Short mmCIF file of C-alpha atoms in Angstrom, two decimals:
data_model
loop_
_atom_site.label_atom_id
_atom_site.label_comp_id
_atom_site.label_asym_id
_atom_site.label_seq_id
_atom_site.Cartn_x
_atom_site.Cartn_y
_atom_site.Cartn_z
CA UNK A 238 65.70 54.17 48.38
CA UNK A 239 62.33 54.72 49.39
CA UNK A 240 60.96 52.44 46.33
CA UNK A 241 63.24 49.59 47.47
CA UNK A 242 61.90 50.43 50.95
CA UNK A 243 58.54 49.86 49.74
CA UNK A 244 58.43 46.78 47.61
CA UNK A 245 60.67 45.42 50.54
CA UNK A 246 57.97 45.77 53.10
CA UNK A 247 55.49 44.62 50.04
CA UNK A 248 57.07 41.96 49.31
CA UNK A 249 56.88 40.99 52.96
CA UNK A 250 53.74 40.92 53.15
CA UNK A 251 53.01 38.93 50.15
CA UNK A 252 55.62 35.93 51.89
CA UNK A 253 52.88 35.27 54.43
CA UNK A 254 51.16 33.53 51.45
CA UNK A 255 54.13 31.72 50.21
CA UNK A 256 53.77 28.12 51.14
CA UNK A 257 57.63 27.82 53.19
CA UNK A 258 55.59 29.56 56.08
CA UNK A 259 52.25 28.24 56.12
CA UNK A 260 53.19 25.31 58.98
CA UNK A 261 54.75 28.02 60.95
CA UNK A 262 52.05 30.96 60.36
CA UNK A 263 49.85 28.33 61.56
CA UNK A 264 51.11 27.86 64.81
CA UNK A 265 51.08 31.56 65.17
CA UNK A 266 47.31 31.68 64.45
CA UNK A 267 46.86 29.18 66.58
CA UNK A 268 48.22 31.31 69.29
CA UNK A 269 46.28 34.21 68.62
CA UNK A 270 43.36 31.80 69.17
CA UNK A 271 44.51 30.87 72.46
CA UNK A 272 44.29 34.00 73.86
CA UNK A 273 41.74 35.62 71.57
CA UNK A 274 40.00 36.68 75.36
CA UNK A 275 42.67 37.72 76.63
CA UNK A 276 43.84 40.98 74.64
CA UNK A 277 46.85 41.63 76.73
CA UNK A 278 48.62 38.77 76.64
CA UNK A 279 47.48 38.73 72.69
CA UNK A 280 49.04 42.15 72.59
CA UNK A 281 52.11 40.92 74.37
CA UNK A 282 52.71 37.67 71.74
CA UNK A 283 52.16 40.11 68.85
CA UNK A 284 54.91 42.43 69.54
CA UNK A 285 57.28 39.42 70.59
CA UNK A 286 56.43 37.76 67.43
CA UNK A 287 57.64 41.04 65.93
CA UNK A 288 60.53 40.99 67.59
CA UNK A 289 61.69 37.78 66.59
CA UNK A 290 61.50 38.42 62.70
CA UNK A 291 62.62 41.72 63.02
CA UNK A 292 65.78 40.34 65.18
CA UNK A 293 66.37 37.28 63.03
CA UNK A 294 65.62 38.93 59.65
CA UNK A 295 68.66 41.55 60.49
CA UNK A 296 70.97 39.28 61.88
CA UNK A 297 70.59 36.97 58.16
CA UNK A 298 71.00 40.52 56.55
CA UNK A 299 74.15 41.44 58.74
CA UNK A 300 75.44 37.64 57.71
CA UNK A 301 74.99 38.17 54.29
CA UNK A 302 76.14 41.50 53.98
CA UNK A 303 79.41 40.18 56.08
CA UNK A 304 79.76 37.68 53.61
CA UNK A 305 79.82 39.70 50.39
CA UNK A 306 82.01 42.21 52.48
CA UNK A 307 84.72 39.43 52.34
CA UNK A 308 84.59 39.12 48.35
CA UNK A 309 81.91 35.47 48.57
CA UNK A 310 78.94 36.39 46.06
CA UNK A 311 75.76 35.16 48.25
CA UNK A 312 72.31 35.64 48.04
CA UNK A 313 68.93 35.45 49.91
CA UNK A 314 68.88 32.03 50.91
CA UNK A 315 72.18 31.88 50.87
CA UNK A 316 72.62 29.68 54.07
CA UNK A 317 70.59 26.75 52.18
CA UNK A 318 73.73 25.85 50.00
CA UNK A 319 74.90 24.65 53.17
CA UNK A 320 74.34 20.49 53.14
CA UNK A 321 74.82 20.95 57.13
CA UNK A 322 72.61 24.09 57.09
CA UNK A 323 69.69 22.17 55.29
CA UNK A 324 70.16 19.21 58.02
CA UNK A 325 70.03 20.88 60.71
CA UNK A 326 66.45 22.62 59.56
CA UNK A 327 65.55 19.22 58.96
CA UNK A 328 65.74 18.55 62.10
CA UNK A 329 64.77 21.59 63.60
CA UNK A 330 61.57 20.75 61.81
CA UNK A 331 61.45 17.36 62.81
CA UNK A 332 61.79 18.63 66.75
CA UNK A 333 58.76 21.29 65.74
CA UNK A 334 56.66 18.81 64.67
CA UNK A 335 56.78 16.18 68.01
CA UNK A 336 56.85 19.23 69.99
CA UNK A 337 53.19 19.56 68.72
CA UNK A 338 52.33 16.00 68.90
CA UNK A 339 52.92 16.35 72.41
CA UNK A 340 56.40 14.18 72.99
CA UNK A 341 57.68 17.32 74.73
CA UNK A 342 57.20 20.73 75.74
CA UNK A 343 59.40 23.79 75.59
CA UNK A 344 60.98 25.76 78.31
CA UNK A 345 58.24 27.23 80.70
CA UNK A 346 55.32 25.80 78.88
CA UNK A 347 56.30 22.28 80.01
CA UNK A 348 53.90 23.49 83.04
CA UNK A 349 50.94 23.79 81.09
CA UNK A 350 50.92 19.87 81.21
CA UNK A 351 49.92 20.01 84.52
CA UNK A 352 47.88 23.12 83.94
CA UNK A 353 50.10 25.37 85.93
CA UNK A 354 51.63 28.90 84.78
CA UNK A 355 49.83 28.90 81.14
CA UNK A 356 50.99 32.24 79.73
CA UNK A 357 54.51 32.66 81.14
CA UNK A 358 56.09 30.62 77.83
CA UNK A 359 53.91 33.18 75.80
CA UNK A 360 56.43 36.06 74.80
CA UNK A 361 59.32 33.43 74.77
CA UNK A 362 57.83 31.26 72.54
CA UNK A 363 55.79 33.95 69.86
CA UNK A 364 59.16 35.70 69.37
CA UNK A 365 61.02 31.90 68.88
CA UNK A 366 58.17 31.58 66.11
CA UNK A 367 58.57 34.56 64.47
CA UNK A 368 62.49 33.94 64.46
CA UNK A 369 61.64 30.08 63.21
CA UNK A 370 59.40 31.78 60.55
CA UNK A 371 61.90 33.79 58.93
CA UNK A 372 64.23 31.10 58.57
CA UNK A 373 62.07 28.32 56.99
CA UNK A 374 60.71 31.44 54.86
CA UNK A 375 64.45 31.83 52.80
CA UNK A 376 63.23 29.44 50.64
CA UNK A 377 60.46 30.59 49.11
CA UNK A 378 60.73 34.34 46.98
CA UNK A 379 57.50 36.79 46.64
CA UNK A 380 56.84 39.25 44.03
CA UNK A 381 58.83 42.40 44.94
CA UNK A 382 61.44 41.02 46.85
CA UNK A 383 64.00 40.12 44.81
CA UNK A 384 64.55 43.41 43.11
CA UNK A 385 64.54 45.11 46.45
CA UNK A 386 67.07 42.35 47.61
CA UNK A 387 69.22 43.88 44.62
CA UNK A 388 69.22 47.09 45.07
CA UNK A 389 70.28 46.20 49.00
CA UNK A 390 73.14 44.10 48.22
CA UNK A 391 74.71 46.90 46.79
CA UNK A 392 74.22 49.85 49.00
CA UNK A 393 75.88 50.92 52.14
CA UNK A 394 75.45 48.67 55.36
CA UNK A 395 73.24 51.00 56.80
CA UNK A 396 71.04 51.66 54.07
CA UNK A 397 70.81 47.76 53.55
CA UNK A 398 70.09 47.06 56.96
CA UNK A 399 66.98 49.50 56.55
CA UNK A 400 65.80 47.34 53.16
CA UNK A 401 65.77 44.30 55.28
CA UNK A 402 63.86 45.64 58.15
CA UNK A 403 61.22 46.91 55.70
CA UNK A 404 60.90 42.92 54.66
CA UNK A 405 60.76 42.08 58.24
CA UNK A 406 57.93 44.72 59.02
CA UNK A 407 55.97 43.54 56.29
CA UNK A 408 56.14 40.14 56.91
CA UNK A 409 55.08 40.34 60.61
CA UNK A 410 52.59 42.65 60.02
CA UNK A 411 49.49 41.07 59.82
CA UNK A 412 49.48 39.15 62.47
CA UNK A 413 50.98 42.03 64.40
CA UNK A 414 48.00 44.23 63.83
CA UNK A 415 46.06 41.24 63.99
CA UNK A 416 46.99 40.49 67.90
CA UNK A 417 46.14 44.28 68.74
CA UNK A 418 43.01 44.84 66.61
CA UNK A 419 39.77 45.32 69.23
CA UNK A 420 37.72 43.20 67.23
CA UNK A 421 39.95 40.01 67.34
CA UNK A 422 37.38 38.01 69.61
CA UNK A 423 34.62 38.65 67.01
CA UNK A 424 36.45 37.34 63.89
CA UNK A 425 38.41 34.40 65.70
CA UNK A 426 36.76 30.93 66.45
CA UNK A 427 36.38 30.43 70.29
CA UNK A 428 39.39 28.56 71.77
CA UNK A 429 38.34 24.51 72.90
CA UNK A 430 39.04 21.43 72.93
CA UNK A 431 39.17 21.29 68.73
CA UNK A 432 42.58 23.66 69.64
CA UNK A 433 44.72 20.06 70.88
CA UNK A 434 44.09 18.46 67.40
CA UNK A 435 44.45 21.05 65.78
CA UNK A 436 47.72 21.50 67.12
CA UNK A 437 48.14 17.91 66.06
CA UNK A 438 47.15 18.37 62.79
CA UNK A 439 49.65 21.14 62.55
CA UNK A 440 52.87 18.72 62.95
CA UNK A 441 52.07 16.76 59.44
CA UNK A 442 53.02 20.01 57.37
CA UNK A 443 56.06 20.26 59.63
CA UNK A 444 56.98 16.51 58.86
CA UNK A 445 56.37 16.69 55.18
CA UNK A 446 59.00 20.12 55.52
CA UNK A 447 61.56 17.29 57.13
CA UNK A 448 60.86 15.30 54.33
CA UNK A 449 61.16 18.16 51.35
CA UNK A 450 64.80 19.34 53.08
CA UNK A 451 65.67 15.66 52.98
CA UNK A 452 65.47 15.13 49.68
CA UNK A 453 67.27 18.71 49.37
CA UNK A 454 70.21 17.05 51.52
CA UNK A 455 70.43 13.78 48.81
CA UNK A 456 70.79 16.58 45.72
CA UNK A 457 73.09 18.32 47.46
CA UNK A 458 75.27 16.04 48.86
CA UNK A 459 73.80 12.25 48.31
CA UNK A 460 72.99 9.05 49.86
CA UNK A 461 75.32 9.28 52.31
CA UNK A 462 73.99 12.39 53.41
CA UNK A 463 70.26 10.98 54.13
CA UNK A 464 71.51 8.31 56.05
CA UNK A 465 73.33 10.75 58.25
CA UNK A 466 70.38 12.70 58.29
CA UNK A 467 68.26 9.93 58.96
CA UNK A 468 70.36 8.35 62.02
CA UNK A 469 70.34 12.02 63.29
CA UNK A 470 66.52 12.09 63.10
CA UNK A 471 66.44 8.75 65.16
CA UNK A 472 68.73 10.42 67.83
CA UNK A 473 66.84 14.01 67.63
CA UNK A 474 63.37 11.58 68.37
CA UNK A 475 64.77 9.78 71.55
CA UNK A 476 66.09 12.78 72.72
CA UNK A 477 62.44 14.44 72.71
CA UNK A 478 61.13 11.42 74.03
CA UNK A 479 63.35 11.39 77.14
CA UNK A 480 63.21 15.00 77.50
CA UNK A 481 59.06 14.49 77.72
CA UNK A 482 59.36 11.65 79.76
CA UNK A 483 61.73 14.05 82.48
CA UNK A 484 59.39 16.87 82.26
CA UNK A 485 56.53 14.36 83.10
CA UNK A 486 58.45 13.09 86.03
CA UNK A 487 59.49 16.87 86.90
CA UNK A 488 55.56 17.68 87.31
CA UNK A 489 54.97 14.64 89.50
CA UNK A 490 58.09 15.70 92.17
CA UNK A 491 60.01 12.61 91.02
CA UNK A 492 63.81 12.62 90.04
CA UNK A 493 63.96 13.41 86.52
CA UNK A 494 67.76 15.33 86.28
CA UNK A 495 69.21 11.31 85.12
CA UNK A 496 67.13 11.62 82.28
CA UNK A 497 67.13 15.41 81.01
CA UNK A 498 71.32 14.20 81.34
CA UNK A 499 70.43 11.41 78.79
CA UNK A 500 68.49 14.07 76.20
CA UNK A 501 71.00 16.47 76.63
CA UNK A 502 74.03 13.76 75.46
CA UNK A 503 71.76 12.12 72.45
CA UNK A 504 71.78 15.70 71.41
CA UNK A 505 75.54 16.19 71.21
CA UNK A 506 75.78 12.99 69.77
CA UNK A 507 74.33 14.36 67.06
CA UNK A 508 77.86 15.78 66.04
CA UNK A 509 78.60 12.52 65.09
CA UNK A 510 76.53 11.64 61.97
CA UNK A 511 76.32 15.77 60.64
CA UNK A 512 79.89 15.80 60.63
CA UNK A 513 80.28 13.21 58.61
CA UNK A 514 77.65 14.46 56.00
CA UNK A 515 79.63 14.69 52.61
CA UNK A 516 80.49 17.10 50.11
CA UNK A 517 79.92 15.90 46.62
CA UNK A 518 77.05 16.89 44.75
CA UNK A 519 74.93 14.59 43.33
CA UNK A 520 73.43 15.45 39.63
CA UNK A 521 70.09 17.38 39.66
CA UNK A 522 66.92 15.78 38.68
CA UNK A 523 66.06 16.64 35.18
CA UNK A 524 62.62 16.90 33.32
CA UNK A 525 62.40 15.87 29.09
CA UNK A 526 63.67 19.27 27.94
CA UNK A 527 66.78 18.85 26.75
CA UNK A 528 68.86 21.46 28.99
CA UNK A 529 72.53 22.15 29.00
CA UNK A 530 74.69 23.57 32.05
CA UNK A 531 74.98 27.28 32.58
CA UNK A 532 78.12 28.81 32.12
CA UNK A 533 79.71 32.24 31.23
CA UNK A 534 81.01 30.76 28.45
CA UNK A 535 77.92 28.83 27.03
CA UNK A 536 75.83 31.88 27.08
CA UNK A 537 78.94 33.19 24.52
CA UNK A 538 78.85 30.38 22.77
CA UNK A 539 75.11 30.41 21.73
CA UNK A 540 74.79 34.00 21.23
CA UNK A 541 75.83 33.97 18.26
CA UNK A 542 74.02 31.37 16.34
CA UNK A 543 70.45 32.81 15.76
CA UNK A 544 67.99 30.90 18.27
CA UNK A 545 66.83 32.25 21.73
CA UNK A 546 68.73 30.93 25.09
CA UNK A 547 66.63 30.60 28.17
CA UNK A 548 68.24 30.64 31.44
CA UNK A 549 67.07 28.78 34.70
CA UNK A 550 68.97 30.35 37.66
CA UNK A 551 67.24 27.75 40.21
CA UNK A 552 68.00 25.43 43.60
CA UNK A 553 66.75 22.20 44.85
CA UNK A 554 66.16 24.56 48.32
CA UNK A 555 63.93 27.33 46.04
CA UNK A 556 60.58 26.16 46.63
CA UNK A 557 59.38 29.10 44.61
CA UNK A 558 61.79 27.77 41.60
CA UNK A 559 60.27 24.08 41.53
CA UNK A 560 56.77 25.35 41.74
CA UNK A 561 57.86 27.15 38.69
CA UNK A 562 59.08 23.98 37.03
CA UNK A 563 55.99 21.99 38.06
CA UNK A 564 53.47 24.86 36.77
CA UNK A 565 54.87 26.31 33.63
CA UNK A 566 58.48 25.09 32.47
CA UNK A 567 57.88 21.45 32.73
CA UNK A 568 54.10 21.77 31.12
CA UNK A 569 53.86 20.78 27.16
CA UNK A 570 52.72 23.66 25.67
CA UNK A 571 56.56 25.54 27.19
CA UNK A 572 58.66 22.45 25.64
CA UNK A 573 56.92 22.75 22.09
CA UNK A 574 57.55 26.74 22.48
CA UNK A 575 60.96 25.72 22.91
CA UNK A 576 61.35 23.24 20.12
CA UNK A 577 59.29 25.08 17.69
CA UNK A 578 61.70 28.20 18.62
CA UNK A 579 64.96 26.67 18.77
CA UNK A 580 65.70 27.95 22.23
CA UNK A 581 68.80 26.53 23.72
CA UNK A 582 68.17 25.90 27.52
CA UNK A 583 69.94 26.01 30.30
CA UNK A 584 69.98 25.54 33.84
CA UNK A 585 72.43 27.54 36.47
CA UNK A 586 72.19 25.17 39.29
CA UNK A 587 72.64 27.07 42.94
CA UNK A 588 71.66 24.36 45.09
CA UNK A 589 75.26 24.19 46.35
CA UNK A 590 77.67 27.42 46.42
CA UNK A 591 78.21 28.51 43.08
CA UNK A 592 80.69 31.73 42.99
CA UNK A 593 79.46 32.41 39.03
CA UNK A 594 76.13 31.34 39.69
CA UNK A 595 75.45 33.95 42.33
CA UNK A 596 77.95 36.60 40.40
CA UNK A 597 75.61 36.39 37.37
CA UNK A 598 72.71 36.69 39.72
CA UNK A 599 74.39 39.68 40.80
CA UNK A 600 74.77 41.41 37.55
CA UNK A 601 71.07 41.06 36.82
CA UNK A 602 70.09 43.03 40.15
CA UNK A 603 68.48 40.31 41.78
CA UNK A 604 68.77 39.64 45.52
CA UNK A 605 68.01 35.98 45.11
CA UNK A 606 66.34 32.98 43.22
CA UNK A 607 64.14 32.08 40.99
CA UNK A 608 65.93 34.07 38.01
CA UNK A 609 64.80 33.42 34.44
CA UNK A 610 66.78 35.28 32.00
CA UNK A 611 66.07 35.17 28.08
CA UNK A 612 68.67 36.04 25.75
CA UNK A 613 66.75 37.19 22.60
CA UNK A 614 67.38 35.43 18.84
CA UNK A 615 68.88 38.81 17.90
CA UNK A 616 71.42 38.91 20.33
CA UNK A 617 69.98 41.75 21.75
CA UNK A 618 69.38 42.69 25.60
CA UNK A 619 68.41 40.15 27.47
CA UNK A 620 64.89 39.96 29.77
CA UNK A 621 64.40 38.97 32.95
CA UNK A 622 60.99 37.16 33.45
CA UNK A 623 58.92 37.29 36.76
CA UNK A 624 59.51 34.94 39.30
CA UNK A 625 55.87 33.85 39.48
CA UNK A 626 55.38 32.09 36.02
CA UNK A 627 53.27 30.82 33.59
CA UNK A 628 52.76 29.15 30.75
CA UNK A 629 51.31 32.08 29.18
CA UNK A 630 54.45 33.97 30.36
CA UNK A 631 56.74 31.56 29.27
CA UNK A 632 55.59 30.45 25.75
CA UNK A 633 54.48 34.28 25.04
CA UNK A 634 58.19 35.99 25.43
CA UNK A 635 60.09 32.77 23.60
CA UNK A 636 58.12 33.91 20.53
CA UNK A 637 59.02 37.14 21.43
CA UNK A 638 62.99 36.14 21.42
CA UNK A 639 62.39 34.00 18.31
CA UNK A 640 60.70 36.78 17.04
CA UNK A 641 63.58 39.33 16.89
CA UNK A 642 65.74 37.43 14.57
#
């Protein structure tokens, strides 16, 4: 327990570097900027961002565990199989990222744009980043994690709950300790006017995260999904834009109530192209290996005829998984390891709910994607690679599987 514990809040830790975050971990250091003279209010932010990964990491945990309660095999991530879920975080990103080119404001800190009240959105808004954080952070797997994940999935509620909170802890620690460490204004640039564009600057990663869970959406679900998604975007846009323009006419004293009426019925109109997104999957992209589909009964099949079989449990949502494909599966040097070996490959595609996808996930103790599993030549044991790879990783344990025969 206490090992699981431990790579838990580990593996935490490491997911600050995982590139799902970075847009969002940058608006959080942007905040600690903000008030880097003010240590109170720093303080304050810090332990609200805490609170909102903490909060949101245990209410995905409770979800998840609630879900495998009721016999459905899910795993982190889980909620990304969803062609709805994936929209709507397209859109939640899109919103992010004209919030910080300045088409609205949120809540309270609408006053700031007439330079009234500028701290009173703080706490609010820290802990709705830290929640925002954990959820665009389910994509992306660190070192440590998914073992821990494992062992969670198939303890007792309580003891899970306590895994999950380790990975919450250890993801909002740094900037936690960061926001109460004494010597924040000496390491910290000095907040100015370079803080606006920054800010700017800030809503292009957001935008390009739009753009990645789009083309998510199209595997998922096709076309007909991105054009629901994108006549959504359109309506999420306006909607900001009238909702700025009625918090600009809210500063001035003028009547703004006909247009915050307006934003608020473009947003329910959103119902209208989501629920008509569609279900059917369309076929994954595929590099020049030659790859078959993962099944229970094509891992039988090959078992028995002398060559290693490599296994690619993977998602179009796993951002972790394609930067696997793009730095070491998809490279040369692993497709003539797997020609010169004979390895039969194939890919176990989670991208949309897959009940013997996540079962066989399962079974190998992992709490989530990427999962590379290599059945050795010799029909021996099988090995579960890292999740980080390489091509020295890769190419070095196919000989190994070729090796036992």
């Amino acid at each position: 327990m206490l090992s699981a514990v431990f790579a838990a809040f580990l593996g935490g830790l490491i997911l600050n570097a995982m590139p799902c975050v970075f847009p969002i971990i940058s608006l959080k250091a942007l905040g600690l900027v903000r008030h880097v003279h003010h240590r109170r209010q720093a303080r304050v932010e810090g332990l609200a961002f805490l609170a909102g990964v903490v909060l949101t990491m245990l209410a995905l945990g409770g979800m998840l565990l609630a879900i495998r309660a009721a016999g459905v095999a899910a795993g982190w991530g889980f909620q990304l199989q969803s062609p709805l879920v994936v929209a709507l975080l397209a859109l939640v990103m899109l919103a992010a990222a004209l919030n910080l080119f300045g088409v609205f404001e949120v809540g309270l800190a609408a006053q700031r744009l007439g330079g009234a009240a500028p701290d009173r959105a703080g706490p609010l808004g820290a802990a709705l980043t830290g929640a925002l954080a954990i959820v665009v952070a389910t994509p992306c797997s660190a070192p440590f994690m998914a073992g821990a994940l494992g062992y969670a999935l198939v303890q007792p509620a309580a003891q899970a709950m306590v895994v999950f909170g380790a990975l919450a802890l250890g993801f909002a620690a740094p900037f936690t300790l960061l926001a109460w460490a004494p010597g924040l204004a000496r390491v910290l640039p000095r907040p100015g006017p370079w803080m606006a564009t920054f800010k700017q600057v800030l809503a292009f990663p957001m935008l390009g995260a739009a753009a990645w869970l789009a083309w998510v959406l199209a595997l998922q679900a096709g076309d007909g999904a991105l054009g629901s998604l994108l006549g959504a975007a359109v309506a999420v846009g306006f909607a900001a834009w009238l909702h700025g323009r009625a918090q600009r006419r809210q500063l001035l004293g003028m009547r703004h109530w006909s247009l915050s009426a307006m934003a608020g019925l473009v947003v329910l109109a959103l119902a209208l192209p989501l629920g008509s997104l569609p279900r059917t999957t369309a076929t994954p992209a595929t590099t020049e290996v030659a790859r078959g589909t993962w099944s229970p009964q094509a891992v039988a099949a090959e078992r028995g005829k002398g060559h290693p079989i490599f296994v690619n449990f993977t998602a179009a949502w796993c951002v972790t998984c394609q930067v696997n494909e793009r730095v070491a599966l998809s490279q040369d040097a692993v497709k003539q390891a797997m020609a010169r070996t004979g390895t039969h490959y194939l890919i176990a595609d989670s991208t949309q709910f897959n009940a013997d996808v996540d079962d066989a996930i399962n079974q190998f103790g992992q709490g989530g994607l990427p999962l590379y599993v290599l059945y050795p030549a010799d029909g021996g044991e099988p090995q579960v690679l890292p999740q980080v790879l390489t091509v020295t990783t890769v190419v070095a344990a196919l000989e190994r599987a070729a090796a036992s025969h």
